[in-house]
Amino acid sequence: MSSDVDVKVTAAVVPRPVVADRPTTRPGAVRRLAYRVPGLLLAVATKSVAVAALLGVWEAAPRLGLVDSTFLPPFSEVARAWWELAVNGQLATNLQASLVRSLSGFALAVAIAVPLGLLIGWYRPVADLLSPLLEVFRNTAALALLPVFVLILGIGETSKISIVLYACLWPILLNTISAVRNVDPTLLRLARSMNLSAPRLFQKVILPASVPVVFTGIRLAGAVSILVLVAAEMVGAKAGLGYLVNASQFNFAIPQMYAGIITISAVGVLFNQLLVALERRFTAWRVPEGN
């Protein structure tokens, strides 16, 4: 009896060994990350060399007297002007005005052109009916119609959004039509051999096969939306990046003018990268080339 008590007391007194917490991160994951970091840093450095060289030439050329600093100030002065515009709120105000107009026209163009392009590309009678109109309007430059938009819709927001919509419509529409018409015929024959209905065929074959080419048109339209809007804002606007560049030129505020141009370029690059990310998300099913 006493031995049983001694065993229980001993078990209660002797402390249990402390087990260390398991690491939350696997060594293999850390090792793979460590291997990838140098490659990522090298890729970023490689892509930054050309931009850094351009900025270096831009800074050095006016200071060395290779160009007139009155018309091309050093990059450091442009950066200082950009910071001043950002601090006093002018950059944010004009950027917001341009983004609202550009994104509104771009979104409307996507909402209209993608369904219409799928319809024209899939149904031949619709294509035969609308092809003459498409040929007329696709060859009419958007900026050539800017006075017409201003006369009909005024100089307010409606005319600017409409000109962006018109300019973005055609790259998306034409690429969507081409995407539907150039679907691999083998895929269509296989789908029809499985007795798929027309809606299922469209959903399972036509749409997935068309996505890459459609996104090519969307990316082209994204660039067009910025360029056309800036030109429209230079003609008649009280706010926007195009207005900022134009007003700076008239006031001979050259550093502010280049600051606005740099902002337009940055917006275009960021917008394109966003569309590239969306394209990768919607085409993740594709097998990479070479596999």
Short mmCIF file of C-alpha atoms in Angstrom, two decimals:
data_model
loop_
_atom_site.label_atom_id
_atom_site.label_comp_id
_atom_site.label_asym_id
_atom_site.label_seq_id
_atom_site.Cartn_x
_atom_site.Cartn_y
_atom_site.Cartn_z
CA MET A 1 0.00 0.00 0.00
CA SER A 2 2.77 2.38 0.92
CA SER A 3 4.64 1.57 -2.27
CA ASP A 4 1.64 2.66 -4.33
CA VAL A 5 1.55 5.94 -2.43
CA ASP A 6 5.27 6.45 -2.98
CA VAL A 7 4.87 5.91 -6.71
CA LYS A 8 2.03 8.45 -6.91
CA VAL A 9 3.98 11.03 -4.90
CA THR A 10 7.07 10.52 -7.00
CA ALA A 11 5.06 10.91 -10.19
CA ALA A 12 3.51 14.10 -8.86
CA VAL A 13 6.82 15.60 -7.70
CA VAL A 14 8.99 14.79 -10.71
CA PRO A 15 8.50 17.58 -13.29
CA ARG A 16 7.53 16.68 -16.81
CA PRO A 17 10.05 17.44 -19.53
CA VAL A 18 9.41 20.69 -21.34
CA VAL A 19 8.73 20.17 -25.04
CA ALA A 20 9.88 23.00 -27.24
CA ASP A 21 7.30 24.62 -29.50
CA ARG A 22 7.38 23.43 -33.06
CA PRO A 23 8.55 26.00 -35.53
CA THR A 24 5.68 27.58 -37.41
CA THR A 25 7.71 27.84 -40.63
CA ARG A 26 8.98 24.78 -42.42
CA PRO A 27 12.73 24.73 -43.10
CA GLY A 28 12.06 23.78 -46.71
CA ALA A 29 9.91 26.87 -47.29
CA VAL A 30 12.56 29.11 -45.74
CA ARG A 31 15.23 27.48 -47.89
CA ARG A 32 13.20 27.94 -51.08
CA LEU A 33 12.54 31.58 -50.18
CA ALA A 34 16.24 32.14 -49.55
CA TYR A 35 17.03 30.69 -52.98
CA ARG A 36 14.44 32.89 -54.71
CA VAL A 37 15.38 36.21 -53.10
CA PRO A 38 18.65 36.72 -55.06
CA GLY A 39 16.85 35.96 -58.32
CA LEU A 40 14.06 38.40 -57.53
CA LEU A 41 16.55 41.11 -56.56
CA LEU A 42 18.50 40.51 -59.76
CA ALA A 43 15.32 40.74 -61.86
CA VAL A 44 14.29 44.01 -60.19
CA ALA A 45 17.80 45.44 -60.63
CA THR A 46 17.90 44.40 -64.31
CA LYS A 47 14.54 46.03 -65.05
CA SER A 48 15.58 49.20 -63.20
CA VAL A 49 18.88 49.75 -65.02
CA ALA A 50 17.37 51.39 -68.10
CA VAL A 51 15.12 53.69 -66.05
CA ALA A 52 18.00 54.66 -63.75
CA ALA A 53 20.21 55.37 -66.77
CA LEU A 54 17.53 57.57 -68.33
CA LEU A 55 17.10 59.54 -65.11
CA GLY A 56 20.88 59.91 -64.80
CA VAL A 57 21.14 61.29 -68.33
CA TRP A 58 18.18 63.58 -67.64
CA GLU A 59 19.89 64.94 -64.52
CA ALA A 60 23.32 65.34 -66.10
CA ALA A 61 22.45 66.76 -69.54
CA PRO A 62 21.03 70.14 -68.34
CA ARG A 63 23.75 70.56 -65.70
CA LEU A 64 26.52 69.92 -68.24
CA GLY A 65 24.98 72.36 -70.71
CA LEU A 66 24.14 69.70 -73.28
CA VAL A 67 20.55 70.99 -73.39
CA ASP A 68 18.93 74.23 -72.29
CA SER A 69 17.89 73.81 -68.65
CA THR A 70 15.10 76.34 -69.22
CA PHE A 71 13.23 73.87 -71.41
CA LEU A 72 14.54 70.64 -69.87
CA PRO A 73 15.29 71.19 -66.17
CA PRO A 74 17.23 68.53 -64.24
CA PHE A 75 15.25 65.63 -62.90
CA SER A 76 15.89 66.73 -59.31
CA GLU A 77 14.02 70.00 -59.97
CA VAL A 78 11.15 68.09 -61.56
CA ALA A 79 11.01 65.77 -58.56
CA ARG A 80 10.94 68.79 -56.24
CA ALA A 81 8.10 70.32 -58.26
CA TRP A 82 6.22 67.01 -58.15
CA TRP A 83 6.54 66.91 -54.36
CA GLU A 84 5.29 70.48 -54.07
CA LEU A 85 2.26 69.65 -56.20
CA ALA A 86 1.61 66.59 -54.04
CA VAL A 87 1.90 68.54 -50.79
CA ASN A 88 -0.38 71.42 -51.79
CA GLY A 89 -3.05 69.03 -53.08
CA GLN A 90 -3.03 70.05 -56.75
CA LEU A 91 -1.67 66.69 -57.90
CA ALA A 92 -4.29 64.69 -55.99
CA THR A 93 -7.14 66.87 -57.28
CA ASN A 94 -6.11 66.63 -60.92
CA LEU A 95 -5.25 62.94 -60.63
CA GLN A 96 -8.64 62.14 -59.15
CA ALA A 97 -10.44 64.02 -61.93
CA SER A 98 -8.52 62.15 -64.63
CA LEU A 99 -8.94 58.73 -63.02
CA VAL A 100 -12.70 59.15 -62.63
CA ARG A 101 -13.10 60.09 -66.29
CA SER A 102 -10.69 57.48 -67.61
CA LEU A 103 -11.95 54.56 -65.53
CA SER A 104 -15.58 55.44 -66.20
CA GLY A 105 -15.12 55.47 -69.98
CA PHE A 106 -12.92 52.37 -69.87
CA ALA A 107 -15.38 50.38 -67.75
CA LEU A 108 -18.29 51.32 -70.02
CA ALA A 109 -16.26 50.28 -73.06
CA VAL A 110 -15.51 46.87 -71.54
CA ALA A 111 -19.15 46.37 -70.55
CA ILE A 112 -20.34 47.18 -74.08
CA ALA A 113 -17.56 45.85 -76.34
CA VAL A 114 -17.00 42.40 -74.83
CA PRO A 115 -20.62 41.14 -75.11
CA LEU A 116 -21.06 42.82 -78.50
CA GLY A 117 -17.80 41.34 -79.78
CA LEU A 118 -18.80 37.86 -78.61
CA LEU A 119 -22.15 38.26 -80.36
CA ILE A 120 -20.64 39.51 -83.63
CA GLY A 121 -17.93 36.88 -83.62
CA TRP A 122 -20.29 33.99 -82.93
CA TYR A 123 -23.28 34.87 -85.10
CA ARG A 124 -22.42 35.47 -88.74
CA PRO A 125 -25.68 37.31 -89.65
CA VAL A 126 -24.98 39.92 -86.94
CA ALA A 127 -21.45 40.34 -88.29
CA ASP A 128 -22.70 40.80 -91.86
CA LEU A 129 -25.18 43.42 -90.67
CA LEU A 130 -22.76 45.48 -88.57
CA SER A 131 -19.50 45.09 -90.51
CA PRO A 132 -19.98 48.19 -92.72
CA LEU A 133 -20.59 50.40 -89.69
CA LEU A 134 -17.60 48.90 -87.89
CA GLU A 135 -15.33 49.61 -90.83
CA VAL A 136 -16.47 53.24 -90.97
CA PHE A 137 -16.08 54.05 -87.30
CA ARG A 138 -12.95 52.00 -86.57
CA ASN A 139 -11.03 54.14 -89.07
CA THR A 140 -12.26 57.43 -87.61
CA ALA A 141 -9.85 58.76 -85.01
CA ALA A 142 -11.36 59.57 -81.63
CA LEU A 143 -9.62 62.94 -81.40
CA ALA A 144 -11.01 63.88 -84.81
CA LEU A 145 -14.48 63.52 -83.31
CA LEU A 146 -13.65 65.48 -80.16
CA PRO A 147 -15.22 68.73 -81.50
CA VAL A 148 -18.39 66.77 -82.32
CA PHE A 149 -18.58 65.36 -78.79
CA VAL A 150 -18.04 68.84 -77.34
CA LEU A 151 -20.71 70.41 -79.56
CA ILE A 152 -23.28 67.74 -78.78
CA LEU A 153 -22.50 66.95 -75.14
CA GLY A 154 -20.86 70.19 -73.98
CA ILE A 155 -17.49 70.68 -72.27
CA GLY A 156 -18.50 68.91 -69.06
CA GLU A 157 -17.71 65.43 -67.82
CA THR A 158 -20.09 63.69 -70.23
CA SER A 159 -18.12 64.61 -73.35
CA LYS A 160 -14.79 63.52 -71.84
CA ILE A 161 -16.13 60.18 -70.63
CA SER A 162 -17.80 59.65 -74.00
CA ILE A 163 -14.61 60.28 -75.98
CA VAL A 164 -12.75 57.80 -73.76
CA LEU A 165 -15.57 55.29 -74.26
CA TYR A 166 -15.43 55.72 -78.03
CA ALA A 167 -11.64 55.36 -78.17
CA CYS A 168 -11.56 52.27 -75.92
CA LEU A 169 -14.45 50.56 -77.66
CA TRP A 170 -12.65 49.56 -80.83
CA PRO A 171 -9.55 47.74 -79.52
CA ILE A 172 -11.71 45.63 -77.21
CA LEU A 173 -14.43 44.99 -79.79
CA LEU A 174 -12.11 44.01 -82.65
CA ASN A 175 -9.94 41.76 -80.48
CA THR A 176 -13.01 40.05 -79.05
CA ILE A 177 -14.40 39.37 -82.53
CA SER A 178 -11.02 38.01 -83.64
CA ALA A 179 -10.75 35.84 -80.52
CA VAL A 180 -14.11 34.16 -81.14
CA ARG A 181 -13.50 33.58 -84.83
CA ASN A 182 -10.03 32.10 -84.29
CA VAL A 183 -10.95 29.47 -81.69
CA ASP A 184 -9.23 26.18 -82.48
CA PRO A 185 -11.61 24.22 -84.77
CA THR A 186 -10.43 20.96 -83.18
CA LEU A 187 -11.81 22.10 -79.84
CA LEU A 188 -15.15 22.93 -81.46
CA ARG A 189 -15.36 19.54 -83.17
CA LEU A 190 -14.55 17.74 -79.93
CA ALA A 191 -17.14 19.75 -78.03
CA ARG A 192 -19.81 19.08 -80.66
CA SER A 193 -18.97 15.38 -80.65
CA MET A 194 -19.92 15.39 -76.96
CA ASN A 195 -23.37 16.76 -77.87
CA LEU A 196 -22.90 19.98 -75.93
CA SER A 197 -25.68 22.47 -76.32
CA ALA A 198 -24.93 25.87 -77.83
CA PRO A 199 -24.91 27.70 -74.45
CA ARG A 200 -22.64 25.05 -72.89
CA LEU A 201 -20.35 25.12 -75.93
CA PHE A 202 -20.10 28.88 -75.63
CA GLN A 203 -19.45 28.69 -71.88
CA LYS A 204 -16.98 25.81 -71.83
CA VAL A 205 -15.04 26.34 -75.06
CA ILE A 206 -15.53 29.73 -76.69
CA LEU A 207 -15.17 31.94 -73.63
CA PRO A 208 -12.07 30.28 -72.11
CA ALA A 209 -10.31 30.15 -75.48
CA SER A 210 -11.10 33.81 -76.16
CA VAL A 211 -9.90 35.26 -72.86
CA PRO A 212 -6.19 35.83 -73.77
CA VAL A 213 -6.95 37.74 -76.99
CA VAL A 214 -9.77 39.68 -75.33
CA PHE A 215 -7.39 40.81 -72.61
CA THR A 216 -4.94 41.99 -75.27
CA GLY A 217 -7.63 44.36 -76.51
CA ILE A 218 -8.45 45.41 -72.94
CA ARG A 219 -4.81 46.28 -72.26
CA LEU A 220 -4.62 48.30 -75.48
CA ALA A 221 -7.79 50.11 -74.47
CA GLY A 222 -6.30 50.85 -71.04
CA ALA A 223 -3.41 52.71 -72.65
CA VAL A 224 -5.74 54.48 -75.07
CA SER A 225 -8.00 55.64 -72.23
CA ILE A 226 -5.15 57.62 -70.65
CA LEU A 227 -3.81 59.11 -73.87
CA VAL A 228 -7.13 60.22 -75.31
CA LEU A 229 -8.30 61.66 -72.01
CA VAL A 230 -5.15 63.76 -71.58
CA ALA A 231 -5.62 65.19 -75.07
CA ALA A 232 -9.28 65.93 -74.34
CA GLU A 233 -8.40 67.64 -71.06
CA MET A 234 -5.96 69.90 -72.86
CA VAL A 235 -8.76 71.22 -75.08
CA GLY A 236 -11.33 72.13 -72.48
CA ALA A 237 -11.16 71.24 -68.79
CA LYS A 238 -10.75 72.87 -65.40
CA ALA A 239 -9.09 69.87 -63.75
CA GLY A 240 -7.16 66.79 -64.74
CA LEU A 241 -3.61 65.79 -65.58
CA GLY A 242 -3.95 67.07 -69.14
CA TYR A 243 -5.18 70.39 -67.78
CA LEU A 244 -2.24 70.47 -65.35
CA VAL A 245 0.29 69.93 -68.14
CA ASN A 246 -1.36 72.48 -70.42
CA ALA A 247 -1.72 75.14 -67.72
CA SER A 248 1.89 74.65 -66.62
CA GLN A 249 3.05 75.14 -70.18
CA PHE A 250 1.08 78.38 -70.60
CA ASN A 251 2.41 79.69 -67.26
CA PHE A 252 5.93 78.60 -68.21
CA ALA A 253 6.13 76.43 -65.09
CA ILE A 254 8.27 73.87 -66.88
CA PRO A 255 9.16 71.65 -63.87
CA GLN A 256 5.45 71.33 -63.01
CA MET A 257 4.73 70.44 -66.63
CA TYR A 258 7.24 67.58 -66.57
CA ALA A 259 5.89 66.51 -63.16
CA GLY A 260 2.45 66.13 -64.73
CA ILE A 261 3.89 64.17 -67.65
CA ILE A 262 5.70 61.80 -65.27
CA THR A 263 2.47 61.28 -63.34
CA ILE A 264 0.63 60.39 -66.54
CA SER A 265 3.33 57.85 -67.42
CA ALA A 266 3.21 56.34 -63.93
CA VAL A 267 -0.58 56.01 -64.06
CA GLY A 268 -0.33 54.25 -67.43
CA VAL A 269 2.30 51.80 -66.17
CA LEU A 270 0.35 50.97 -63.00
CA PHE A 271 -2.89 50.54 -64.92
CA ASN A 272 -1.18 48.17 -67.37
CA GLN A 273 0.35 46.13 -64.53
CA LEU A 274 -3.07 45.81 -62.92
CA LEU A 275 -4.54 44.52 -66.18
CA VAL A 276 -1.63 42.08 -66.58
CA ALA A 277 -2.32 40.73 -63.07
CA LEU A 278 -6.02 40.30 -63.92
CA GLU A 279 -5.11 38.55 -67.16
CA ARG A 280 -2.90 36.07 -65.29
CA ARG A 281 -5.71 35.46 -62.82
CA PHE A 282 -8.24 34.66 -65.55
CA THR A 283 -5.80 32.60 -67.67
CA ALA A 284 -4.22 30.57 -64.86
CA TRP A 285 -5.52 27.39 -66.54
CA ARG A 286 -3.23 27.88 -69.55
CA VAL A 287 -0.17 25.65 -69.91
CA PRO A 288 3.00 27.79 -70.16
CA GLU A 289 4.74 27.72 -73.52
CA GLY A 290 7.45 25.13 -73.80
CA ASN A 291 5.77 22.62 -71.46
#
